[in-house]
Coordinates of C-alpha atoms and ligand atoms in Angstrom, one line a residue:
M1234 CA 38.7 -7.0 7.4
D1235 CA 36.6 -10.0 7.8
N1236 CA 33.3 -10.6 5.7
I1237 CA 29.9 -11.5 7.0
R1238 CA 29.8 -15.2 6.5
L1239 CA 26.8 -17.4 5.3
T1240 CA 26.5 -21.1 6.6
I1241 CA 23.8 -23.3 4.8
K1242 CA 24.7 -26.8 6.3
D1243 CA 21.6 -26.9 8.5
A1244 CA 19.5 -26.0 5.6
S1245 CA 21.2 -28.2 3.0
R1246 CA 19.8 -31.5 4.7
F1247 CA 16.3 -30.3 4.1
V1248 CA 16.5 -29.9 0.3
D1249 CA 17.0 -32.1 -2.7
Q1250 CA 20.7 -31.4 -3.6
K1251 CA 19.9 -31.5 -7.3
V1252 CA 17.2 -28.7 -7.0
Y1253 CA 19.6 -26.6 -5.1
E1254 CA 22.2 -27.1 -7.6
G1255 CA 19.8 -26.4 -10.5
F1256 CA 19.1 -22.9 -8.9
L1257 CA 22.8 -22.4 -8.3
S1258 CA 23.6 -23.2 -12.1
Q1259 CA 21.2 -20.3 -13.0
V1260 CA 23.4 -17.7 -11.3
D1261 CA 25.9 -16.9 -14.1
T1262 CA 23.1 -16.2 -16.5
L1263 CA 21.2 -14.2 -14.0
S1264 CA 24.1 -12.3 -13.0
A1265 CA 25.0 -11.5 -16.5
E1266 CA 21.3 -10.3 -17.1
L1267 CA 21.7 -8.0 -14.1
E1268 CA 25.1 -6.6 -15.4
N1269 CA 23.9 -6.1 -19.0
A1270 CA 20.4 -4.8 -17.9
T1271 CA 18.5 -7.4 -19.7
C1272 CA 16.5 -8.7 -16.8
P1273 CA 13.0 -7.7 -15.9
G1274 CA 13.0 -4.2 -14.4
S1275 CA 16.1 -3.3 -15.8
D1276 CA 15.4 0.4 -15.5
F1277 CA 16.0 0.0 -11.7
L1278 CA 19.6 -1.3 -11.5
G1279 CA 21.4 1.6 -10.2
W1280 CA 21.8 0.1 -6.8
L1281 CA 23.9 -2.8 -8.4
H1282 CA 27.2 -0.6 -8.5
L1283 CA 26.2 2.2 -6.1
P1284 CA 28.8 1.5 -3.5
S1285 CA 31.7 1.6 -6.2
S1286 CA 30.3 4.6 -8.0
L1287 CA 29.3 7.0 -5.0
S1288 CA 31.4 10.0 -5.4
Q1289 CA 33.5 11.3 -2.5
D1290 CA 32.1 14.8 -3.4
L1291 CA 28.5 13.6 -2.7
I1292 CA 29.7 12.1 0.7
D1293 CA 31.5 15.3 1.6
D1294 CA 28.4 17.4 0.8
I1295 CA 26.4 15.2 2.9
M1296 CA 28.8 15.5 5.8
V1297 CA 28.6 19.3 5.4
T1298 CA 24.9 19.5 5.5
A1299 CA 24.8 17.0 8.5
E1300 CA 27.3 19.1 10.4
S1301 CA 25.2 22.3 9.8
M1302 CA 22.1 20.6 11.0
R1303 CA 24.1 19.1 14.0
R1304 CA 25.0 22.7 14.9
D1305 CA 21.6 24.3 14.5
C1306 CA 19.1 21.5 15.7
Q1307 CA 18.4 19.6 19.0
V1308 CA 16.1 17.3 17.1
V1309 CA 16.0 16.3 13.4
V1310 CA 12.7 14.7 12.2
V1311 CA 13.2 12.3 9.2
A1312 CA 9.9 12.2 7.3
G1313 CA 9.7 9.1 5.0
I1314 CA 8.0 5.6 4.5
G1315 CA 9.0 2.4 3.1
G1316 CA 12.2 2.5 1.3
S1317 CA 12.5 6.2 2.2
Y1318 CA 12.5 5.4 5.9
L1319 CA 13.5 1.8 6.9
G1320 CA 17.2 1.8 5.8
A1321 CA 18.1 4.9 7.9
R1322 CA 16.1 3.5 10.9
A1323 CA 17.8 0.1 10.7
V1324 CA 21.3 1.8 11.0
L1325 CA 20.3 4.3 13.6
E1326 CA 18.6 1.6 15.9
A1327 CA 21.5 -0.8 15.5
L1328 CA 24.3 1.6 16.2
S1329 CA 22.7 4.0 18.9
N1330 CA 22.8 3.3 22.6
S1331 CA 19.6 1.5 23.6
F1332 CA 18.7 4.3 26.1
G1333 CA 20.2 7.5 24.5
G1334 CA 17.9 8.1 21.7
L1335 CA 18.9 7.7 17.8
R1336 CA 22.3 9.3 17.6
A1337 CA 26.0 8.6 18.2
N1338 CA 26.5 10.6 21.2
H1339 CA 24.9 13.8 23.0
D1340 CA 26.7 16.2 20.6
A1341 CA 24.4 15.0 17.8
P1342 CA 20.6 15.8 17.7
Q1343 CA 18.1 13.5 18.4
V1344 CA 16.8 11.9 15.2
I1345 CA 13.3 10.8 15.3
F1346 CA 10.9 9.5 12.5
A1347 CA 7.6 10.6 11.2
G1348 CA 5.7 10.2 7.9
N1349 CA 5.6 6.4 8.1
N1350 CA 2.0 6.3 9.4
I1351 CA -1.3 8.3 9.3
S1352 CA -1.9 8.2 13.1
E1353 CA -3.2 11.5 14.5
D1354 CA -2.3 10.6 18.0
Y1355 CA 1.5 10.0 16.7
L1356 CA 1.5 13.4 15.1
Y1357 CA -0.2 15.1 18.1
E1358 CA 2.3 13.6 20.3
L1359 CA 5.1 14.6 18.0
K1360 CA 3.9 18.3 17.9
D1361 CA 4.0 18.2 21.9
Y1362 CA 7.5 16.8 21.8
L1363 CA 8.8 19.3 19.4
A1364 CA 7.4 22.4 21.1
G1365 CA 10.1 24.7 22.3
K1366 CA 12.8 22.6 20.6
K1367 CA 14.9 23.6 17.7
F1368 CA 14.3 21.2 15.1
G1369 CA 15.1 20.4 11.5
I1370 CA 13.4 18.2 8.9
I1371 CA 14.7 15.8 6.2
N1372 CA 11.7 15.2 3.9
I1373 CA 12.5 12.1 2.0
S1374 CA 10.1 10.8 -0.9
K1375 CA 11.3 9.7 -4.3
S1376 CA 7.9 10.4 -5.8
G1377 CA 7.3 13.3 -3.8
T1378 CA 3.7 12.5 -3.4
T1379 CA 3.4 9.8 -0.9
T1380 CA 0.4 10.7 1.3
E1381 CA 1.9 9.5 4.7
T1382 CA 4.9 11.6 4.3
A1383 CA 3.2 14.6 2.6
I1384 CA 0.9 15.0 5.5
S1385 CA 3.6 14.9 8.1
F1386 CA 5.8 17.1 6.1
R1387 CA 3.0 19.7 5.9
L1388 CA 2.5 19.7 9.5
L1389 CA 6.2 19.6 10.5
R1390 CA 7.1 22.5 8.0
E1391 CA 4.3 24.7 9.6
W1392 CA 5.6 24.0 13.1
C1393 CA 9.1 24.6 12.2
E1394 CA 8.5 27.9 10.6
T1395 CA 6.2 29.1 13.4
S1396 CA 8.3 28.1 16.3
C1397 CA 11.9 28.3 14.8
G1398 CA 11.3 31.1 12.3
K1399 CA 11.3 31.1 8.5
D1400 CA 15.1 31.6 8.2
F1401 CA 16.0 28.6 10.4
A1402 CA 13.4 26.5 8.6
R1403 CA 14.9 27.4 5.2
R1404 CA 18.4 26.4 6.5
N1405 CA 17.2 23.3 8.4
I1406 CA 14.7 21.7 5.9
V1407 CA 16.4 19.3 3.5
A1408 CA 14.6 17.3 0.8
V1409 CA 15.8 14.0 -0.7
T1410 CA 13.6 13.4 -3.7
D1411 CA 13.5 13.2 -7.5
A1412 CA 15.7 15.4 -9.5
R1413 CA 12.8 17.1 -11.5
K1414 CA 9.4 15.8 -10.6
G1415 CA 7.0 15.5 -7.6
A1416 CA 5.6 18.0 -5.0
A1417 CA 8.6 17.6 -2.7
R1418 CA 10.9 18.8 -5.6
M1419 CA 8.7 21.7 -6.5
M1420 CA 8.3 22.9 -3.0
A1421 CA 12.0 22.6 -2.1
D1422 CA 13.0 24.6 -5.4
K1423 CA 10.4 27.3 -4.5
E1424 CA 11.5 27.7 -0.9
G1425 CA 15.3 27.3 -1.6
Y1426 CA 15.8 24.2 0.5
K1427 CA 19.0 22.1 0.2
T1428 CA 18.2 18.9 -1.9
Y1429 CA 19.7 15.6 -2.6
V1430 CA 18.7 13.5 -5.5
I1431 CA 17.3 9.9 -5.5
P1432 CA 18.5 8.7 -8.8
D1433 CA 15.8 7.5 -11.3
N1434 CA 17.3 4.1 -11.4
V1435 CA 17.3 3.3 -7.9
G1436 CA 14.2 2.1 -6.4
G1437 CA 13.1 2.9 -2.8
R1438 CA 13.8 -0.3 -1.2
F1439 CA 17.3 -0.4 -2.8
S1440 CA 18.1 3.2 -1.8
V1441 CA 19.7 3.1 1.5
L1442 CA 23.2 4.0 0.2
T1443 CA 22.0 7.0 -1.4
P1444 CA 21.2 10.3 0.5
V1445 CA 18.0 8.5 1.7
G1446 CA 19.9 6.6 4.1
L1447 CA 23.2 8.5 4.2
L1448 CA 22.0 11.8 5.3
P1449 CA 20.1 10.8 8.5
V1450 CA 22.9 8.4 9.4
A1451 CA 25.4 11.4 9.0
V1452 CA 23.2 13.7 11.0
A1453 CA 23.0 11.3 13.9
G1454 CA 26.9 11.3 13.9
F1455 CA 27.7 7.9 12.4
D1456 CA 30.3 7.1 9.9
I1457 CA 28.8 6.9 6.4
S1458 CA 32.1 6.3 4.6
R1459 CA 32.4 3.1 6.7
L1460 CA 28.8 2.0 5.8
V1461 CA 29.8 2.6 2.1
S1462 CA 33.1 0.7 2.5
G1463 CA 31.3 -2.3 3.9
A1464 CA 28.8 -2.3 1.0
L1465 CA 31.7 -2.0 -1.4
S1466 CA 33.5 -5.0 -0.1
M1467 CA 30.3 -7.1 -0.6
E1468 CA 29.8 -5.7 -4.1
E1469 CA 33.2 -7.1 -4.8
T1470 CA 32.6 -10.5 -2.9
C1471 CA 29.1 -10.9 -4.6
S1472 CA 30.2 -9.7 -8.1
S1473 CA 29.4 -11.6 -11.2
K1474 CA 33.1 -12.6 -11.5
S1475 CA 32.8 -15.0 -8.2
P1476 CA 32.0 -18.5 -8.9
A1477 CA 28.4 -19.1 -7.8
A1478 CA 29.4 -21.5 -5.1
E1479 CA 31.6 -18.9 -3.6
N1480 CA 29.3 -15.9 -4.0
P1481 CA 27.2 -15.7 -0.6
A1482 CA 24.4 -13.7 -2.3
A1483 CA 24.0 -16.5 -4.9
V1484 CA 24.3 -19.3 -2.4
Y1485 CA 21.5 -17.6 -0.2
A1486 CA 19.3 -17.0 -3.3
A1487 CA 19.7 -20.6 -4.6
M1488 CA 18.9 -22.1 -0.9
R1489 CA 15.9 -20.1 -0.3
N1490 CA 14.4 -21.0 -3.7
A1491 CA 15.3 -24.7 -3.2
L1492 CA 13.5 -24.6 0.2
Y1493 CA 10.5 -22.8 -1.2
A1494 CA 10.3 -25.4 -4.0
G1495 CA 10.1 -28.0 -1.3
G1496 CA 7.3 -26.3 0.4
K1497 CA 8.9 -24.0 2.8
K1498 CA 6.7 -20.9 2.2
I1499 CA 7.8 -18.6 5.2
E1500 CA 11.3 -17.3 5.9
I1501 CA 11.8 -16.0 9.4
L1502 CA 14.8 -13.7 9.9
V1503 CA 16.1 -14.1 13.5
N1504 CA 18.3 -11.9 15.5
F1505 CA 19.7 -12.4 19.0
N1506 CA 20.3 -8.8 19.5
P1507 CA 17.4 -6.5 19.8
K1508 CA 19.4 -3.6 18.2
L1509 CA 19.0 -5.6 14.8
H1510 CA 15.1 -5.3 15.1
Y1511 CA 14.9 -2.7 12.4
I1512 CA 17.5 -4.3 10.0
M1513 CA 14.7 -7.1 10.0
E1514 CA 12.1 -4.6 9.2
W1515 CA 14.1 -3.3 6.3
W1516 CA 14.9 -6.8 5.1
K1517 CA 11.0 -7.7 5.2
Q1518 CA 10.3 -4.8 3.0
L1519 CA 13.1 -5.6 0.6
Y1520 CA 12.0 -9.2 0.1
G1521 CA 8.3 -8.8 0.6
E1522 CA 8.0 -6.1 -1.9
S1523 CA 10.4 -7.5 -4.3
E1524 CA 9.2 -11.1 -4.5
G1525 CA 5.6 -11.2 -3.4
K1526 CA 3.9 -11.0 -6.8
D1527 CA 2.3 -13.1 -9.5
N1528 CA 0.9 -15.2 -6.7
K1529 CA 4.3 -16.2 -5.7
G1530 CA 6.9 -15.5 -3.1
I1531 CA 8.3 -16.5 0.2
F1532 CA 6.6 -14.6 3.1
P1533 CA 9.2 -12.9 4.9
A1534 CA 8.7 -12.7 8.6
A1535 CA 11.1 -11.7 11.6
V1536 CA 11.6 -12.4 15.2
D1537 CA 13.8 -11.0 18.0
F1538 CA 15.2 -13.7 20.2
S1539 CA 15.2 -14.7 22.9
T1540 CA 12.3 -12.3 23.5
D1541 CA 10.1 -14.1 21.0
L1542 CA 11.1 -17.5 22.0
H1543 CA 8.6 -16.7 24.8
S1544 CA 5.8 -16.0 22.2
M1545 CA 6.5 -17.4 18.7
G1546 CA 9.1 -20.1 19.8
Q1547 CA 6.3 -22.6 20.3
W1548 CA 4.8 -22.0 16.7
I1549 CA 8.4 -22.3 15.3
Q1550 CA 9.2 -25.5 17.3
Q1551 CA 6.0 -27.3 16.6
G1552 CA 3.7 -25.5 14.2
E1553 CA 3.1 -26.4 10.4
R1554 CA 6.4 -27.3 8.8
T1555 CA 6.4 -24.6 6.1
I1556 CA 9.0 -22.4 7.5
F1557 CA 12.9 -21.9 7.6
E1558 CA 15.0 -19.6 9.5
T1559 CA 17.8 -17.4 8.6
V1560 CA 19.7 -16.2 11.7
I1561 CA 21.9 -13.1 12.0
S1562 CA 24.5 -14.1 14.4
V1563 CA 26.6 -11.3 16.0
A1564 CA 30.1 -12.8 16.9
N1565 CA 31.4 -10.0 19.1
V1566 CA 29.5 -7.7 21.3
N1567 CA 30.7 -4.1 21.9
H1568 CA 30.6 -4.2 25.7
E1569 CA 31.4 -6.5 28.6
L1570 CA 29.4 -7.4 31.5
R1571 CA 29.5 -10.5 33.7
I1572 CA 26.9 -12.2 35.9
P1573 CA 27.7 -11.6 39.6
S1574 CA 28.0 -14.5 42.0
D1575 CA 25.6 -14.3 45.0
Q1576 CA 26.2 -15.9 48.3
E1577 CA 22.6 -17.0 49.0
N1578 CA 22.0 -18.1 45.5
L1579 CA 18.2 -17.9 45.7
D1580 CA 17.8 -17.4 42.1
G1581 CA 20.0 -20.7 41.5
L1582 CA 22.2 -18.7 38.9
N1583 CA 25.4 -19.3 40.5
Y1584 CA 26.3 -22.0 38.0
I1585 CA 26.7 -19.3 35.4
A1586 CA 28.3 -16.6 37.8
G1587 CA 31.4 -15.2 36.3
K1588 CA 30.1 -15.7 32.6
R1589 CA 29.7 -12.9 30.2
I1590 CA 26.0 -12.2 29.4
D1591 CA 26.9 -12.8 25.7
E1592 CA 28.1 -16.3 26.6
V1593 CA 24.7 -17.1 27.8
N1594 CA 23.1 -15.6 24.8
K1595 CA 25.4 -17.6 22.5
M1596 CA 24.3 -20.9 24.4
A1597 CA 20.6 -19.6 23.8
E1598 CA 21.3 -19.3 20.2
L1599 CA 23.0 -22.5 19.8
G1600 CA 20.3 -24.4 21.9
T1601 CA 17.6 -22.9 19.8
R1602 CA 19.4 -23.7 16.3
L1603 CA 19.6 -27.4 17.5
A1604 CA 16.1 -27.6 18.8
H1605 CA 14.6 -25.9 15.6
V1606 CA 16.7 -28.0 13.2
D1607 CA 15.5 -31.1 15.2
G1608 CA 12.0 -29.9 15.0
G1609 CA 12.2 -29.7 11.1
V1610 CA 13.1 -26.1 10.6
P1611 CA 15.9 -25.5 8.1
N1612 CA 18.4 -22.9 9.4
M1613 CA 20.8 -20.6 7.5
R1614 CA 23.0 -18.5 9.4
I1615 CA 24.9 -15.2 8.6
E1616 CA 27.7 -14.5 11.0
M1617 CA 28.4 -10.8 11.5
P1618 CA 31.7 -10.1 13.2
K1619 CA 30.1 -7.2 15.1
V1620 CA 27.5 -4.6 14.8
D1621 CA 29.1 -1.5 13.2
E1622 CA 28.8 0.7 10.0
Y1623 CA 31.1 -1.5 8.1
Y1624 CA 29.3 -4.9 8.6
I1625 CA 25.9 -3.3 8.3
G1626 CA 27.1 -2.0 5.0
Q1627 CA 28.0 -5.4 4.1
L1628 CA 24.6 -6.8 5.2
F1629 CA 22.7 -4.3 3.1
Y1630 CA 24.5 -5.0 -0.1
F1631 CA 24.5 -8.8 0.5
F1632 CA 20.6 -8.8 0.9
E1633 CA 20.1 -6.5 -2.1
K1634 CA 22.1 -8.7 -4.4
A1635 CA 20.7 -11.9 -3.2
C1636 CA 17.2 -10.4 -3.5
A1637 CA 17.7 -9.6 -7.0
I1638 CA 19.0 -12.9 -8.0
S1639 CA 16.3 -14.9 -5.8
G1640 CA 13.6 -12.8 -7.5
L1641 CA 14.9 -13.5 -11.0
M1642 CA 15.2 -17.4 -10.1
L1643 CA 11.5 -17.1 -9.0
G1644 CA 10.7 -15.6 -12.3
I1645 CA 9.3 -12.4 -11.4
N1646 CA 10.4 -8.7 -11.7
P1647 CA 12.1 -7.8 -8.3
F1648 CA 12.2 -4.2 -8.9
N1649 CA 8.5 -3.1 -9.3
Q1650 CA 5.7 -3.0 -6.7
P1651 CA 2.4 -2.7 -8.8
G1652 CA 0.3 -4.1 -6.0
V1653 CA 1.1 -1.2 -3.5
E1654 CA -1.1 1.0 -5.7
D1655 CA -4.4 -0.7 -4.8
Y1656 CA -4.9 0.4 -1.4
K1657 CA -3.9 3.9 -2.5
K1658 CA -6.4 4.0 -5.3
N1659 CA -9.2 2.9 -2.9
M1660 CA -8.0 5.6 -0.2
F1661 CA -8.0 8.4 -2.8
A1662 CA -11.5 7.4 -4.1
L1663 CA -12.8 7.4 -0.5
L1664 CA -11.2 10.8 0.2
D1665 CA -12.7 12.2 -3.0
K1666 CA -9.1 13.2 -4.5
P1667 CA -9.5 15.3 -7.5
G1668 CA -9.0 13.0 -10.6
Y1669 CA -10.6 10.0 -8.9
E1670 CA -14.2 10.9 -9.4
K1671 CA -15.2 7.7 -11.3
E1672 CA -13.5 5.4 -8.5
S1673 CA -15.2 7.5 -5.8
E1674 CA -18.6 6.8 -7.3
A1675 CA -17.9 3.1 -7.9
I1676 CA -16.4 2.6 -4.4
R1677 CA -19.5 4.3 -2.8
E1678 CA -21.8 2.1 -4.8
R1679 CA -19.9 -0.9 -3.7
L1680 CA -20.2 0.1 0.1
K1681 CA -23.9 0.6 -0.1
Ligands
PA5_2562 O1 10.4 0.6 -2.2 C1 9.6 1.3 -2.6 O2 9.6 1.9 -3.8 C2 8.5 1.9 -1.6 O3 8.5 1.3 -0.4 C3 8.8 3.5 -1.4 O4 10.0 3.6 -1.0 C4 7.7 4.0 -0.5 O5 6.4 3.7 -1.1 C5 7.8 5.5 -0.3 O6 7.8 6.2 -1.6 P1 8.4 7.4 -2.0 O7 10.0 7.5 -1.7 O8 8.0 7.8 -3.3 O9 7.6 8.5 -1.0

């Protein structure tokens, strides 16, 4: 099997080689800190050897649960947010037919998502959509107390019990949560729901290869073993035993830090395949939440090309030169379709008649890279042989390992997210949550 491949030549020319090599020379030390759990955030390193340590028993158990939900349900609603949401969505969006809903085929239930916003209209429309359907719920929350997810789950559970019956609900509600604490755990234990544990030492945004990502993907009918094998092959390729210059995660981490040191403050992740949109969303969370702290960090942005060449393309070509691009390039598409020839040729397209659509897309990609590099935008490229479970697994592990190394190079703790609490504190104070009396008083005073 091939690997995903990183090319940095169109970024190298924009950085001081010594600065880049300086970052690369830190890799052995930082990898050892990760291996020996001596780095900041060392309580959250469970993801590091997750692919090689996942037991076959767990995979088999997930498959059995998925099979049972597939038999019983027309729809499965996955409730979760952030790290408890984006990984599964990324896989399902990448692998599903663009017009067939999120699932491998029509034998699988339609997988949909909730708990990732607090929109009344979204939830009302969800209720409407679910009316009269047999639906199950996968409630995913490590803390078990996240407001967005908890509100959705309260509603979903009530709808499921009322319309599908209590027994059906008990069989088809699954909780993925902490082993011991949190409301999701307490309720699951009380109601007798099937549960899966999110290990203590795996943070939300690094949890896609736990049941958080694996269960929804299996329910939708995709091959979770191949997802894990892809990740495993990258665990080996990016291991601390690989020399830094041959370790793609290390090279990517060193290059983005060298670019950042040279004033490139924004990284734009680019795809030329709309199916990868949610891989970008997953990546944005991984890098944004891991690196944006202590008043530091590259701002992770993302675009879908060629769609966004007709919106953000102008800014990227000629705006402030503080950006660099990382392109995920898919070598082989899964289907073949050619441009027909037309006798009248009124649209002037006969010059590309007979070509595959992907040949045109590839030329758009190459033309864009050349133009953006000419315009002063450093460019890294990750070539993915094709979009399937195996290479998505590789991509996940590659980005996770690179994120850890990159964050440590930046001198921050990549595994916490203290800033996320601030909005919650204000929201709880504004909603008069018990225990927030002082904050409620203070915030009302401030708003007078
Ligand atoms: O990466 C993280 O830790 C966060 O994005 C969490 O995944 C997110 O806030 C959801 O948390 P929980 O799983 O506790 O509901």
